[in-house]
Tab-separated table of C-alpha atoms in Angstrom:
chain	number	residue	atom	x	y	z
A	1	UNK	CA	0.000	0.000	0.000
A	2	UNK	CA	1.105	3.550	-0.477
A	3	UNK	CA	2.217	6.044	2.167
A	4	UNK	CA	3.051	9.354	2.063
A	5	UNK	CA	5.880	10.716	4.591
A	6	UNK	CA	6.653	14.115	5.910
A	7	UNK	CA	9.520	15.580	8.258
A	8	UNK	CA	10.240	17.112	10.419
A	9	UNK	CA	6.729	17.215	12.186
A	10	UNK	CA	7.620	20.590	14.073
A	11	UNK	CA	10.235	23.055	13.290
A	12	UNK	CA	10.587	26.301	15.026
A	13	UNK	CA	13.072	28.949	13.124
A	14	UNK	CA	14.173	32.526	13.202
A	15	UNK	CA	13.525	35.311	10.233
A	16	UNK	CA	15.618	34.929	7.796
A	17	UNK	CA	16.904	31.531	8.275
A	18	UNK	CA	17.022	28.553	5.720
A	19	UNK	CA	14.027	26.135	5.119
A	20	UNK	CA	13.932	22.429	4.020
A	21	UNK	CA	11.124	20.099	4.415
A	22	UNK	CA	10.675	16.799	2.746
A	23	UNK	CA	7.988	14.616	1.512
A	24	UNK	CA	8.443	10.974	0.122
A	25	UNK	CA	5.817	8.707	-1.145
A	26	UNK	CA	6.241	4.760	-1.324
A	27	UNK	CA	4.415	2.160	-2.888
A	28	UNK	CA	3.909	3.838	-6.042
A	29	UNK	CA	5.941	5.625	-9.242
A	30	UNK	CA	4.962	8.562	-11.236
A	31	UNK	CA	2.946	10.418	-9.173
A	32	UNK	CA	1.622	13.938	-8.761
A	33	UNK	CA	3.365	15.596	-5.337
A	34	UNK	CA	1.647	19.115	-4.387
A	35	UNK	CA	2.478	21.261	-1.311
A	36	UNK	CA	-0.380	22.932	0.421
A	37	UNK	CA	-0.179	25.796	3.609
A	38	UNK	CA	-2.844	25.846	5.872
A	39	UNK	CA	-2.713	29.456	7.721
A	40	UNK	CA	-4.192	29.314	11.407
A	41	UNK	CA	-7.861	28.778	10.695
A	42	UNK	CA	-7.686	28.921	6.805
A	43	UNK	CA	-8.052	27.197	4.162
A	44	UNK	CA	-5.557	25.247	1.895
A	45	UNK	CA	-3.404	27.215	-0.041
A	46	UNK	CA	-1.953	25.496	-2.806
A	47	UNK	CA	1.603	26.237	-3.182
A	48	UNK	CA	3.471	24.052	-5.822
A	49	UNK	CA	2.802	20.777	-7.531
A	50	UNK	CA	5.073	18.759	-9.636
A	51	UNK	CA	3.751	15.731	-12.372
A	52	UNK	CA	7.378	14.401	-12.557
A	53	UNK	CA	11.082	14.733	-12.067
A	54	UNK	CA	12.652	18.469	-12.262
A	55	UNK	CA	8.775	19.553	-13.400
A	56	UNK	CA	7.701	22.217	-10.472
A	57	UNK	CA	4.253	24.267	-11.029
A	58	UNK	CA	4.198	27.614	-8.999
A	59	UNK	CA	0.490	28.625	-8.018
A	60	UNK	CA	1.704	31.720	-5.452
A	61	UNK	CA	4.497	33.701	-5.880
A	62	UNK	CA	6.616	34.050	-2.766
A	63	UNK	CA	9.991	33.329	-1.138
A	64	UNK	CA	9.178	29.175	-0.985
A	65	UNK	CA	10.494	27.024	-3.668
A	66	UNK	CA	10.261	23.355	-4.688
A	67	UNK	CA	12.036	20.685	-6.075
A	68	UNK	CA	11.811	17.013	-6.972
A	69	UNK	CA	14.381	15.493	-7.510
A	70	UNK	CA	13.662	12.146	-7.527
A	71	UNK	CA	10.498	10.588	-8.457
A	72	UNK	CA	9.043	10.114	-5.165
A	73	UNK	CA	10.670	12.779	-3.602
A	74	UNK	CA	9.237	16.553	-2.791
A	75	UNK	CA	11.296	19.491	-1.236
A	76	UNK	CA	9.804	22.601	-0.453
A	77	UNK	CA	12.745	25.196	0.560
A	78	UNK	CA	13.149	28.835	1.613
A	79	UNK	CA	16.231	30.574	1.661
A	80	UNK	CA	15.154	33.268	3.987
A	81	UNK	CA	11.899	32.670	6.157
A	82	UNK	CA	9.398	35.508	6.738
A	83	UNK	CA	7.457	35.481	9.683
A	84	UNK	CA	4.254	34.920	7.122
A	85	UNK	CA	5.737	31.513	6.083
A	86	UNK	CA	4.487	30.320	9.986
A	87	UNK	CA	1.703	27.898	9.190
A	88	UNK	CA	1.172	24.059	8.447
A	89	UNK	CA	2.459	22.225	5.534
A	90	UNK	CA	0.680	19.228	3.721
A	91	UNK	CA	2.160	17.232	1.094
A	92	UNK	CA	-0.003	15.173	-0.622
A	93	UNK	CA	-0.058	12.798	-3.779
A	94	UNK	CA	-1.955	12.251	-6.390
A	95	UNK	CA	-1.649	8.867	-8.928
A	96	UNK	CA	-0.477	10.967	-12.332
A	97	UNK	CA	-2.932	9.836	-14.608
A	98	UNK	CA	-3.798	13.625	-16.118
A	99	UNK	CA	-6.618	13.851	-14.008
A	100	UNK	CA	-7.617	15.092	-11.141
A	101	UNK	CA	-7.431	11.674	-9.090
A	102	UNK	CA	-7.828	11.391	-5.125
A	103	UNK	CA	-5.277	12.978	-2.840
A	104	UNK	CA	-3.860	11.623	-0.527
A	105	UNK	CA	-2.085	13.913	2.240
A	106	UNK	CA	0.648	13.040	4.841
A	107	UNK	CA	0.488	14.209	7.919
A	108	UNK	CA	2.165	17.731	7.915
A	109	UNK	CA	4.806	19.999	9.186
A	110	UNK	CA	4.136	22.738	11.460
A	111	UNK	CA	6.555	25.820	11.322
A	112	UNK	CA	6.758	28.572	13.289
A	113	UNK	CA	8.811	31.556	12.415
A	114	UNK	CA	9.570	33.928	15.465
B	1	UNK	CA	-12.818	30.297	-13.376
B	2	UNK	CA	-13.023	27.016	-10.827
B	3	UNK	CA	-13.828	27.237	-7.066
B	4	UNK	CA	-15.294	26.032	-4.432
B	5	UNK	CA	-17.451	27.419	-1.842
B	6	UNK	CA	-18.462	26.265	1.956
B	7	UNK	CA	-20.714	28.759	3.106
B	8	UNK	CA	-20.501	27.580	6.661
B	9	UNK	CA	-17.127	28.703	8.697
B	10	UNK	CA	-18.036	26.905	12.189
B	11	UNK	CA	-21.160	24.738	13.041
B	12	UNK	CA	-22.177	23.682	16.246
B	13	UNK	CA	-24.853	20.154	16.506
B	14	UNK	CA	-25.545	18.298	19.558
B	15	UNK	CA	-23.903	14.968	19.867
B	16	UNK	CA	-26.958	12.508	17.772
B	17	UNK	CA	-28.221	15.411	16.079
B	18	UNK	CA	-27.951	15.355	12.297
B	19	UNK	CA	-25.523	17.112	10.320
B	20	UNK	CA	-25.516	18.145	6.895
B	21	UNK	CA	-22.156	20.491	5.644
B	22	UNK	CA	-23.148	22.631	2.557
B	23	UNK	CA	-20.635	22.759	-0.345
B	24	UNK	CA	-21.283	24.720	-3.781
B	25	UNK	CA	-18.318	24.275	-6.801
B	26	UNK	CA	-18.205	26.258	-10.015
B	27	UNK	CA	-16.830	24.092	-12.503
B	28	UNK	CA	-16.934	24.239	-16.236
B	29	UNK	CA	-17.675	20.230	-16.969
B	30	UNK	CA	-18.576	17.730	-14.857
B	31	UNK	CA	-16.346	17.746	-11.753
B	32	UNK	CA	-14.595	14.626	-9.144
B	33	UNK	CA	-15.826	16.068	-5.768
B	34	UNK	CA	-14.504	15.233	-2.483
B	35	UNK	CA	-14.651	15.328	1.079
B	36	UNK	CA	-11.817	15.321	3.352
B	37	UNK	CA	-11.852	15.598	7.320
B	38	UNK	CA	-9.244	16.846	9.688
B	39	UNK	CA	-8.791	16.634	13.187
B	40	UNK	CA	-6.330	19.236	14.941
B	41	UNK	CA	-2.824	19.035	13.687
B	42	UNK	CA	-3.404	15.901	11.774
B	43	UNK	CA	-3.196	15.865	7.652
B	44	UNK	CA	-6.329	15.257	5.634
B	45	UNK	CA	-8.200	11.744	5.410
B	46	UNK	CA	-10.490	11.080	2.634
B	47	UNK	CA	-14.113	10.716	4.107
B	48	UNK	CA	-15.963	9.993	0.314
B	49	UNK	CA	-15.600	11.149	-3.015
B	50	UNK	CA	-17.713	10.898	-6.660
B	51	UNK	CA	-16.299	10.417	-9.628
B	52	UNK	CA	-19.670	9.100	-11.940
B	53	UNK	CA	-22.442	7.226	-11.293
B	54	UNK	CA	-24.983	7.247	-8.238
B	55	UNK	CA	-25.268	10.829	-6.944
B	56	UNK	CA	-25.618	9.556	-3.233
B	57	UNK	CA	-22.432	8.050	-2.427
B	58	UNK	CA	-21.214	6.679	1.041
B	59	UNK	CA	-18.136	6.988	2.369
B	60	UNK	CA	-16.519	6.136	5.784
B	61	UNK	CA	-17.696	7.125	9.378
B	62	UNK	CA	-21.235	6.419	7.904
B	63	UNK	CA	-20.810	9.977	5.684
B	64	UNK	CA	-22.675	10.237	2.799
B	65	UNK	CA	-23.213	12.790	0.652
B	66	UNK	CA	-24.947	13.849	-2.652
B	67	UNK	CA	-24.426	15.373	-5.957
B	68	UNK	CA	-26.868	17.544	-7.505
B	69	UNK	CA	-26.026	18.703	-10.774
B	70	UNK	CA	-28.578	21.469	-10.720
B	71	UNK	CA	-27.545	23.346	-7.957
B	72	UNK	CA	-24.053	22.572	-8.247
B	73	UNK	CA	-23.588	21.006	-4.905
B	74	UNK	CA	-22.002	18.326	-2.866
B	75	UNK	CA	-23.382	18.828	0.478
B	76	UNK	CA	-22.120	16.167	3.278
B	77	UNK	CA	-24.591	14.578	5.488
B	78	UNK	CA	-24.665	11.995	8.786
B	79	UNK	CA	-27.939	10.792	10.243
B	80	UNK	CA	-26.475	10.673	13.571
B	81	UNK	CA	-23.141	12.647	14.776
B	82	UNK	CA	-20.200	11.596	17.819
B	83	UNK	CA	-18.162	13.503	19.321
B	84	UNK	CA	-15.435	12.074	17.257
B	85	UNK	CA	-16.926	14.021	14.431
B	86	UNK	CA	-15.559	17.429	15.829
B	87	UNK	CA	-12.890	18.190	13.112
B	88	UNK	CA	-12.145	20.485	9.802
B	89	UNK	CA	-14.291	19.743	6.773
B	90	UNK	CA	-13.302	20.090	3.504
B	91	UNK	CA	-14.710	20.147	-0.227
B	92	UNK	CA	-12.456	19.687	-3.158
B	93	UNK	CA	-13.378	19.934	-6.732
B	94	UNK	CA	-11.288	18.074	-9.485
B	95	UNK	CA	-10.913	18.041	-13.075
B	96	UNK	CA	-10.638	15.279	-15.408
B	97	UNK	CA	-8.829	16.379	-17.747
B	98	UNK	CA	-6.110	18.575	-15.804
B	99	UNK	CA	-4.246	17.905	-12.563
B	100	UNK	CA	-5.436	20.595	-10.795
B	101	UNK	CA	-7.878	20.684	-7.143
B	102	UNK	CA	-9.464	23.474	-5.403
B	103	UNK	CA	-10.610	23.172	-2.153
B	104	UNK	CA	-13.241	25.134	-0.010
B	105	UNK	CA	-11.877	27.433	3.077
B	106	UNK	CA	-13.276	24.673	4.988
B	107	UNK	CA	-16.213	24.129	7.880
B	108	UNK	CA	-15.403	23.999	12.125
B	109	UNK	CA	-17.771	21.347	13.475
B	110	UNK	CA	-17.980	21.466	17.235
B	111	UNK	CA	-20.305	18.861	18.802
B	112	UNK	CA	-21.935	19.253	22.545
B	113	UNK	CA	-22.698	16.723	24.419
């Protein structure tokens, strides 16, 4: 069966400091990857989504980025947090058939930026 | 342009009272809809989702809820709720011929005993 993975759980950084968190999937090859942020009592806010290797989709311009680069494999990075970037982050998959199949999300990062 | 509306923010049912969440897409063709729950701090689990068919479709935690084409809606319904039901709901919309999903802002449920 597949399952989708997701570190750190936590992470609590300063403004301006580096950001890397990762999101593998097993039990399955070519999927869709997206990263969502979920703001304190908000909605999802879809952030990047990738349909294969090196392929990254930016849906909100801001100081995140994404990579992929291996098949299962999701990075979402910053190289200088703002103290906006605090919220929770979901990765979540999607079998890459060119349509909008089920997601399925891990179980999320929460950041703080102080 | 696609989206997806829950015009409830935070609803509040007594524990065996019935619940019904209201969802409303805008969608160009004929959409996947889905419903996801969260609990607090947790990711997103799948509660039912229609892809063709039967417009009443069931789902788990004896969910069920119903597509109506005319009034472009999805709304999520359980005869009977628990207080394991207090969580996040969310409705997604999908296409099928593009990759992407839009989801609602999402609706509180609180449930008193």
């Amino acid at each position: 069966s597949q399952t989708i993975h997701q570190w750190p759980a936590t992470l609590v950084q300063p403004v301006g400091s580096p950001l890397s968190l990762e999101c593998t999937v097993e039990g399955t090859s070519n999927p869709n990857l997206y990263w969502y942020r979920q703001a304190a009592g908000r909605g999802l806010q879809l952030l990047f989504y990738s349909v294969g290797i090196g392929q990254i989709s930016s849906e909100v311009p801001q100081n995140l980025s994404a990579s992929r680069p291996q098949d299962r494999q999701f990075i979402l990075s910053s190289k200088k947090l703002l103290l906006s970037d605090s919220g929770f982050y979901l990765c979540a998959w999607t079998q890459g058939t060119g349509r909008s199949d089920t997601q399925y999300f891990g179980p999320g990062t929460r950041l703080t930026v102080l | 342009a696609q989206s997806v509306t829950q015009p409830d923010i935070h609803i509040t049912v007594s524990e065996g009272a019935s619940l019904e969440l209201r969802c409303n897409y805008s969608y160009g063709a004929t959409p996947y809809l889905f419903w996801y729950v969260q609990s607090p701090g947790q990711g997103l689990q799948l509660l039912l989702k229609y892809f063709s068919g039967d417009t009443l479709v069931q789902g788990i935690k004896g969910f069920e809820a119903e597509f109506k084409r005319s009034q472009s809606s999805f709304n999520l319904r359980k005869p009977s709720v628990h207080w394991s039901d207090a969580a996040e709901y969310f409705c997604a919309v999908g296409a099928q011929t593009s990759n992407q999903f839009y989801f609602g802002t999402g609706t509180s449920l609180t449930v008193i005993p």
